[in-house]
mmCIF file of N, CA and C in Angstrom:
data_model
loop_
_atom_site.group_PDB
_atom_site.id
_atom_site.type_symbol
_atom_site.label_atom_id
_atom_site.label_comp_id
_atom_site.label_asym_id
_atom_site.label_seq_id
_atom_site.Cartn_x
_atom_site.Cartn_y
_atom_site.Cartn_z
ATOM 1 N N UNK Z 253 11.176 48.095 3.892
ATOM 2 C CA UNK Z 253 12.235 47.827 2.942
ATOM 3 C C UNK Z 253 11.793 48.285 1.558
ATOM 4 N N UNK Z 254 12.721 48.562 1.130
ATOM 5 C CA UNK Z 254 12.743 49.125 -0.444
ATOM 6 C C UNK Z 254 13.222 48.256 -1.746
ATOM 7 N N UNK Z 255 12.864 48.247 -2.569
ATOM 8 C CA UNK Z 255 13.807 47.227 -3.691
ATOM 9 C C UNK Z 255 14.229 48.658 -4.833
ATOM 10 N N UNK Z 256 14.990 48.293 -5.095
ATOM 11 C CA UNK Z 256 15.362 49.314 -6.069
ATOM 12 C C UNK Z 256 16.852 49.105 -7.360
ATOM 13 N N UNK Z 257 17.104 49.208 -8.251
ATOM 14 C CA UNK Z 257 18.378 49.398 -9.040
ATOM 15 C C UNK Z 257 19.035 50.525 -9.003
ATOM 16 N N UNK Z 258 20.098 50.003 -8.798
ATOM 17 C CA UNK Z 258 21.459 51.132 -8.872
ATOM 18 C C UNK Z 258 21.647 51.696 -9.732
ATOM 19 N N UNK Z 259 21.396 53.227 -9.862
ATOM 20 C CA UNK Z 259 21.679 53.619 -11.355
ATOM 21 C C UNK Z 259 22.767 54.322 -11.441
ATOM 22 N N UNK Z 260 23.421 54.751 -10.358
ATOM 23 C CA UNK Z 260 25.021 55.314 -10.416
ATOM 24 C C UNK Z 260 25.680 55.727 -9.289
ATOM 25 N N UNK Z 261 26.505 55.976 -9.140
ATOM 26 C CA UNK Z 261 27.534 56.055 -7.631
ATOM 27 C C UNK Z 261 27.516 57.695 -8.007
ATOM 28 N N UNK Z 262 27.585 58.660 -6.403
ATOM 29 C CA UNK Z 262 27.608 59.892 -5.966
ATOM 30 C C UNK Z 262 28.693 59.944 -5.659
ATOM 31 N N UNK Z 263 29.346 61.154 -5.793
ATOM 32 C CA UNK Z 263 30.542 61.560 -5.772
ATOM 33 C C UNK Z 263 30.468 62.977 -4.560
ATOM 34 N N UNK Z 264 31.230 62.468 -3.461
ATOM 35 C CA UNK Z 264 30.889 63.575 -2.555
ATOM 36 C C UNK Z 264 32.891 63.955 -2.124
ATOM 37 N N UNK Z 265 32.978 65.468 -1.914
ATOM 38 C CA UNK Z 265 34.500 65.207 -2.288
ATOM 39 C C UNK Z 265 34.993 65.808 -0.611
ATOM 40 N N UNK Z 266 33.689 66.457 0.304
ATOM 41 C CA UNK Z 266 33.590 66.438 1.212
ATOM 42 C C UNK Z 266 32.261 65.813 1.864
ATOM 43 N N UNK Z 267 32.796 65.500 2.855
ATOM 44 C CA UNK Z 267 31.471 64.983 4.122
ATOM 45 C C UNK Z 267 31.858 64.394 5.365
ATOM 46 N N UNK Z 268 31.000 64.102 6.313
ATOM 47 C CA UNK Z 268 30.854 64.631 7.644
ATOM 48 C C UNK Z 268 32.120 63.221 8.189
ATOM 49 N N UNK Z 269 33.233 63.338 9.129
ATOM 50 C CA UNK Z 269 33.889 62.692 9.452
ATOM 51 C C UNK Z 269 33.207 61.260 9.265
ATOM 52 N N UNK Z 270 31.980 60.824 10.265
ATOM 53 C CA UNK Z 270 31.476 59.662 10.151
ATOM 54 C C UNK Z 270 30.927 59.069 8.700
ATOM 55 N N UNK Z 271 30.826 59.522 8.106
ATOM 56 C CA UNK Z 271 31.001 58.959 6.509
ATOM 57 C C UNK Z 271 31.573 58.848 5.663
ATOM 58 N N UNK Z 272 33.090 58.847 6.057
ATOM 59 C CA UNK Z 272 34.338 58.964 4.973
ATOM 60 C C UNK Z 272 34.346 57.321 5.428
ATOM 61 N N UNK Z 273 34.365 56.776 3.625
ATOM 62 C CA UNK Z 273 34.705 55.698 3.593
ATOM 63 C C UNK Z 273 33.783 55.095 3.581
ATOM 64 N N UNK Z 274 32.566 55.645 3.224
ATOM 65 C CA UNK Z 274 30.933 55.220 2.680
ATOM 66 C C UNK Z 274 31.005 55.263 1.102
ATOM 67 N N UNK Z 275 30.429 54.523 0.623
ATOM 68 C CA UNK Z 275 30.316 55.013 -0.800
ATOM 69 C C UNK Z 275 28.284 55.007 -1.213
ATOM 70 N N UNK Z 276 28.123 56.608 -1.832
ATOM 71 C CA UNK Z 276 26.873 56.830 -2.288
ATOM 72 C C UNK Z 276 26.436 56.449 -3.213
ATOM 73 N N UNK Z 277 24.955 55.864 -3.687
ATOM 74 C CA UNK Z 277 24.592 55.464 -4.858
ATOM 75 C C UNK Z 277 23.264 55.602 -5.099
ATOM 76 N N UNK Z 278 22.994 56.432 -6.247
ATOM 77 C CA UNK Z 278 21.958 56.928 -6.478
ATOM 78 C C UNK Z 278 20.721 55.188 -7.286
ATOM 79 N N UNK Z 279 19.553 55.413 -6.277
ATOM 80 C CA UNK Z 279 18.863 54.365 -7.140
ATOM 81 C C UNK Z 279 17.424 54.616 -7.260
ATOM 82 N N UNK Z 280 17.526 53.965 -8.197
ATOM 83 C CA UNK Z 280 15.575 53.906 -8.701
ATOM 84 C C UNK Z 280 14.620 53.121 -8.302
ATOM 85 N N UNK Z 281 13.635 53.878 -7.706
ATOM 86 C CA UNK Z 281 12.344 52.678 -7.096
ATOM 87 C C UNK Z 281 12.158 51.162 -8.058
ATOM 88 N N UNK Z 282 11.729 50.073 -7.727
ATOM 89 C CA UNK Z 282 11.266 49.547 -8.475
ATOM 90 C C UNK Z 282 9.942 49.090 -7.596
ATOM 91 N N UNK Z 283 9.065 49.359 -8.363
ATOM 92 C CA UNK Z 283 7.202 49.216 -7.629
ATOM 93 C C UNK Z 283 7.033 48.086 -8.721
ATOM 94 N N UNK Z 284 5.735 46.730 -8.172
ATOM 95 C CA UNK Z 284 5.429 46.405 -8.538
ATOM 96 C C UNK Z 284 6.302 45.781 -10.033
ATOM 97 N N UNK Z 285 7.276 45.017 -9.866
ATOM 98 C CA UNK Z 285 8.169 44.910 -10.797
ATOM 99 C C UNK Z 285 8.820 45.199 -11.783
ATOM 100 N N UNK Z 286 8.438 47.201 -11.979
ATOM 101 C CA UNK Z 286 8.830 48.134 -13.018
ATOM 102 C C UNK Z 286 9.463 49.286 -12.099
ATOM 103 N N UNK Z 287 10.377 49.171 -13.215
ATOM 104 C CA UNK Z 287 10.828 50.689 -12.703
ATOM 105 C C UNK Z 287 10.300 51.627 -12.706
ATOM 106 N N UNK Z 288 10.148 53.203 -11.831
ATOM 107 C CA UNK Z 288 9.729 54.473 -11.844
ATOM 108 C C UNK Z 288 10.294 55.397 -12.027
ATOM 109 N N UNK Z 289 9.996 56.843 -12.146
ATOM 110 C CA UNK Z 289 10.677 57.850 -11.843
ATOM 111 C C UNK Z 289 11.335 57.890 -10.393
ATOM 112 N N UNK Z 290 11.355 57.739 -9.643
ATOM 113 C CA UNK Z 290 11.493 57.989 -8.261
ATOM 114 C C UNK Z 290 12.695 57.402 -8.131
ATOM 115 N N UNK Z 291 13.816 58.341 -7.229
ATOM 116 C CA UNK Z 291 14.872 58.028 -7.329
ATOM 117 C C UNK Z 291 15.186 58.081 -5.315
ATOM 118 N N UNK Z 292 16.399 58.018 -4.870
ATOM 119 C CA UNK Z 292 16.569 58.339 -3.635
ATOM 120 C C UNK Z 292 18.558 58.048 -3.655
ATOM 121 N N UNK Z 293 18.991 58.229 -2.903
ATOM 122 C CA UNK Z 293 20.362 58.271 -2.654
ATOM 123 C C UNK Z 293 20.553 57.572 -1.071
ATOM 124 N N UNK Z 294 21.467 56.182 -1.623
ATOM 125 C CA UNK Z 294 21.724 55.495 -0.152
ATOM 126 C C UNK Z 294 22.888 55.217 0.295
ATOM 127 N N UNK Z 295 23.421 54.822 1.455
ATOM 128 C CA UNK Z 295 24.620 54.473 1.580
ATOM 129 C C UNK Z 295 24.993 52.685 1.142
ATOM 130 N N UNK Z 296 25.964 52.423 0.271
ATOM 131 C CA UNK Z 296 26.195 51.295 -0.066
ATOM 132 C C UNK Z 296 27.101 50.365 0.959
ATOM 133 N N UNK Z 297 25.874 49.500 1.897
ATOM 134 C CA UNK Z 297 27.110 48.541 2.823
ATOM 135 C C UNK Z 297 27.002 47.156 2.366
ATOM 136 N N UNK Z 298 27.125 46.890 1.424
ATOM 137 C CA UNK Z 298 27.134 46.002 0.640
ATOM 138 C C UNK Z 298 28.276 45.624 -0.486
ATOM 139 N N UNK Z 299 28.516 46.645 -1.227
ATOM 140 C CA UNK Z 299 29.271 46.632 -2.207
ATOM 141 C C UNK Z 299 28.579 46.223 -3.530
ATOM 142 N N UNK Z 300 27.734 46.778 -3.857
ATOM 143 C CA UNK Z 300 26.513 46.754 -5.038
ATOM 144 C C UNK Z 300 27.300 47.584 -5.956
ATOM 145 N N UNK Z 301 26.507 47.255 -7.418
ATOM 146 C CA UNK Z 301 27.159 47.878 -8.277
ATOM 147 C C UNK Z 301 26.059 48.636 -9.275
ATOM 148 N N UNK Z 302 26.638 49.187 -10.144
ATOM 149 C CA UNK Z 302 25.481 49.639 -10.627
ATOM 150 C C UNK Z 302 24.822 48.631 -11.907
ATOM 151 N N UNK Z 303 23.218 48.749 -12.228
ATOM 152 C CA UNK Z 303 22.671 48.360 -12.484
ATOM 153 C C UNK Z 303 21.977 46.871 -11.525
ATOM 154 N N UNK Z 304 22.653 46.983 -10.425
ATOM 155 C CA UNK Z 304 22.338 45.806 -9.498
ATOM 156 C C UNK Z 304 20.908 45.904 -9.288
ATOM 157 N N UNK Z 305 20.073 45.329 -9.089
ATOM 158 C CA UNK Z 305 19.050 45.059 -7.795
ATOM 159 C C UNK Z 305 19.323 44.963 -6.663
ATOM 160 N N UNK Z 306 18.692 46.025 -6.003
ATOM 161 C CA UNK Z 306 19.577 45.772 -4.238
ATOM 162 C C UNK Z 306 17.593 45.967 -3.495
ATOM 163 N N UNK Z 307 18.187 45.782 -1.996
ATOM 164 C CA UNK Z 307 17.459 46.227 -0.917
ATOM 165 C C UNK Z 307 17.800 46.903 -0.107
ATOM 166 N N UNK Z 308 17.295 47.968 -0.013
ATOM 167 C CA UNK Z 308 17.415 49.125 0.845
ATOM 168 C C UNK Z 308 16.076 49.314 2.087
ATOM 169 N N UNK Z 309 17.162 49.726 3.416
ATOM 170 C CA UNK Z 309 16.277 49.898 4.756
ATOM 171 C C UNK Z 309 17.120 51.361 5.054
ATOM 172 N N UNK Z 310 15.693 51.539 5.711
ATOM 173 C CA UNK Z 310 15.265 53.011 5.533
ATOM 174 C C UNK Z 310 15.304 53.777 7.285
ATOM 175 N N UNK Z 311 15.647 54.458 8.185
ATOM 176 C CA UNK Z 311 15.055 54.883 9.100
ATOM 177 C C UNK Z 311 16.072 54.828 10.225
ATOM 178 N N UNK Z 312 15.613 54.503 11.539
ATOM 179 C CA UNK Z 312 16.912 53.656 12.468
ATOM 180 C C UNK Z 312 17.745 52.411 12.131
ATOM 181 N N UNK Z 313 16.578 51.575 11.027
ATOM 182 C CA UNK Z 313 17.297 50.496 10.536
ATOM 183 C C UNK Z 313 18.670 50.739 10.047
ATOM 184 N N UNK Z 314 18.314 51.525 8.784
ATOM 185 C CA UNK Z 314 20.249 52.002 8.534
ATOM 186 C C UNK Z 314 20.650 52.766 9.324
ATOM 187 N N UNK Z 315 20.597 53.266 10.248
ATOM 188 C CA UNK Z 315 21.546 54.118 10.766
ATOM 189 C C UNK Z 315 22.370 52.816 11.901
ATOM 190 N N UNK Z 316 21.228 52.284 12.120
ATOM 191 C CA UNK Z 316 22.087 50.904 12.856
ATOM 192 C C UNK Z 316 22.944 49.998 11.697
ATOM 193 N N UNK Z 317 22.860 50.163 10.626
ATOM 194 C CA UNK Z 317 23.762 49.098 10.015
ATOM 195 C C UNK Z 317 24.851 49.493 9.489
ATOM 196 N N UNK Z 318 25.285 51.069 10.064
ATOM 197 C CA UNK Z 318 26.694 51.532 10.318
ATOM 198 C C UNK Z 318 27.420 51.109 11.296
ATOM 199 N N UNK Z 319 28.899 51.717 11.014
ATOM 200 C CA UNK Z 319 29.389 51.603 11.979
ATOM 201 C C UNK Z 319 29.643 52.372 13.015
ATOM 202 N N UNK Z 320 29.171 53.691 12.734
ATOM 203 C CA UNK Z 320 29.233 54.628 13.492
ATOM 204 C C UNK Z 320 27.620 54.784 13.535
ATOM 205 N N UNK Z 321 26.824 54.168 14.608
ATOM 206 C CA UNK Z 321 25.097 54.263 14.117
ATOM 207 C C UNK Z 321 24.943 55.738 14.974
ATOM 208 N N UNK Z 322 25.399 56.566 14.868
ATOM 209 C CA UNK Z 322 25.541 58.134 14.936
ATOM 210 C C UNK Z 322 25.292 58.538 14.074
ATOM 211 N N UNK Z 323 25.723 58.274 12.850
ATOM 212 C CA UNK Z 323 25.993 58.546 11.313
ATOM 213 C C UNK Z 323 24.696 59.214 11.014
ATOM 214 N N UNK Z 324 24.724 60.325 10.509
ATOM 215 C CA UNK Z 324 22.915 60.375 9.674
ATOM 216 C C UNK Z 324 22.795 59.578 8.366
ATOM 217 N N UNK Z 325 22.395 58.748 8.545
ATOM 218 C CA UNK Z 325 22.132 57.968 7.295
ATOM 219 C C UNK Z 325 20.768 57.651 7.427
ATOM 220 N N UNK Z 326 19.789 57.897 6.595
ATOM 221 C CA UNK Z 326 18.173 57.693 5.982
ATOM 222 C C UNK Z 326 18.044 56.137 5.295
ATOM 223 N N UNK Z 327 19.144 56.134 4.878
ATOM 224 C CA UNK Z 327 18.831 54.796 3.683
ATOM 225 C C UNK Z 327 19.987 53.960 3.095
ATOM 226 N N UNK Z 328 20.074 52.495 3.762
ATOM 227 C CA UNK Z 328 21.393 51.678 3.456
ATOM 228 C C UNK Z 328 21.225 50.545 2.525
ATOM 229 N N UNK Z 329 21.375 50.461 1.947
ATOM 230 C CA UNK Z 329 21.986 49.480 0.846
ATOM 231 C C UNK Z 329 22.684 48.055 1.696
ATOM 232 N N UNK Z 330 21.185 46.932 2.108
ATOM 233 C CA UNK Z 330 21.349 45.783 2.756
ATOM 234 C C UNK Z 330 21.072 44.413 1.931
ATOM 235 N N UNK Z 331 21.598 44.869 0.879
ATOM 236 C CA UNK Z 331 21.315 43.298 0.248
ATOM 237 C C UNK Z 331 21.311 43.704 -1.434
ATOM 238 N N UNK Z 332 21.576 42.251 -1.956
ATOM 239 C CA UNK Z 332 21.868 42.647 -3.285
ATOM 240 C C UNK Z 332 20.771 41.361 -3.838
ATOM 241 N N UNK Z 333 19.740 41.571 -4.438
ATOM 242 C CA UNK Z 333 19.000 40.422 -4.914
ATOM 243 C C UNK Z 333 19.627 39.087 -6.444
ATOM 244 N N UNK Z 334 19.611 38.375 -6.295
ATOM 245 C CA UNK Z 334 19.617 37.573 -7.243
ATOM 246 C C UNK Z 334 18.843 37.575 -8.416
ATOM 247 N N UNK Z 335 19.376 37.619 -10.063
ATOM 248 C CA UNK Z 335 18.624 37.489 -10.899
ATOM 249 C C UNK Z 335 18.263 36.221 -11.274
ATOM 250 N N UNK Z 336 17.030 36.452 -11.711
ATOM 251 C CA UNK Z 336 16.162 35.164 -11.989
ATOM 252 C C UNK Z 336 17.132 34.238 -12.537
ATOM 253 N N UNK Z 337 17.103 33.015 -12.259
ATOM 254 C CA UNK Z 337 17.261 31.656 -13.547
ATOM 255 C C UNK Z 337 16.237 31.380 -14.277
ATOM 256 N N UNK Z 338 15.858 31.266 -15.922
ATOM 257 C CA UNK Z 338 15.239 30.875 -17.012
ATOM 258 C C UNK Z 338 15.038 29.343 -16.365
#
């Protein structure tokens, strides 16, 4: 699993039948409780937004957490973390 922030939604105006009706979102590693350069692009099954904290699974994991687990999908957007309470 990955932790990462949403830093903006992908705009794809074609793509492959089994992913219409996915929405893409580009996000940034977060290591060790800072952000990095390192970016990656996942599918959002969540409904995250940007600047969120999410968790992302990576591999067969997302491709199973479609609905079409045919889908090529690398990397899904499974969770949205909670910000701290003071």
């Amino acid at each position: 699993m990955i932790i990462g922030r949403v830093y903006g939604s992908i705009v794809s105006t074609h793509k492959l039948e089994s992913l219409v009706g996915s929405k893409f979102m580009l996000v940034q590693y977060i290591e060790n409780g800072k952000l990095t350069d390192k970016y990656l692009v996942a599918v959002d099954g969540v409904g995250a937004g940007i600047g969120e904290d999410v968790i992302i699974t990576q591999g067969s994991g997302a491709r199973m957490g479609m609905r079409d687990q045919n889908a090529p999908v690398d990397a899904l957007i499974v969770g949205i973390l909670d910000k701290k309470q003071a």
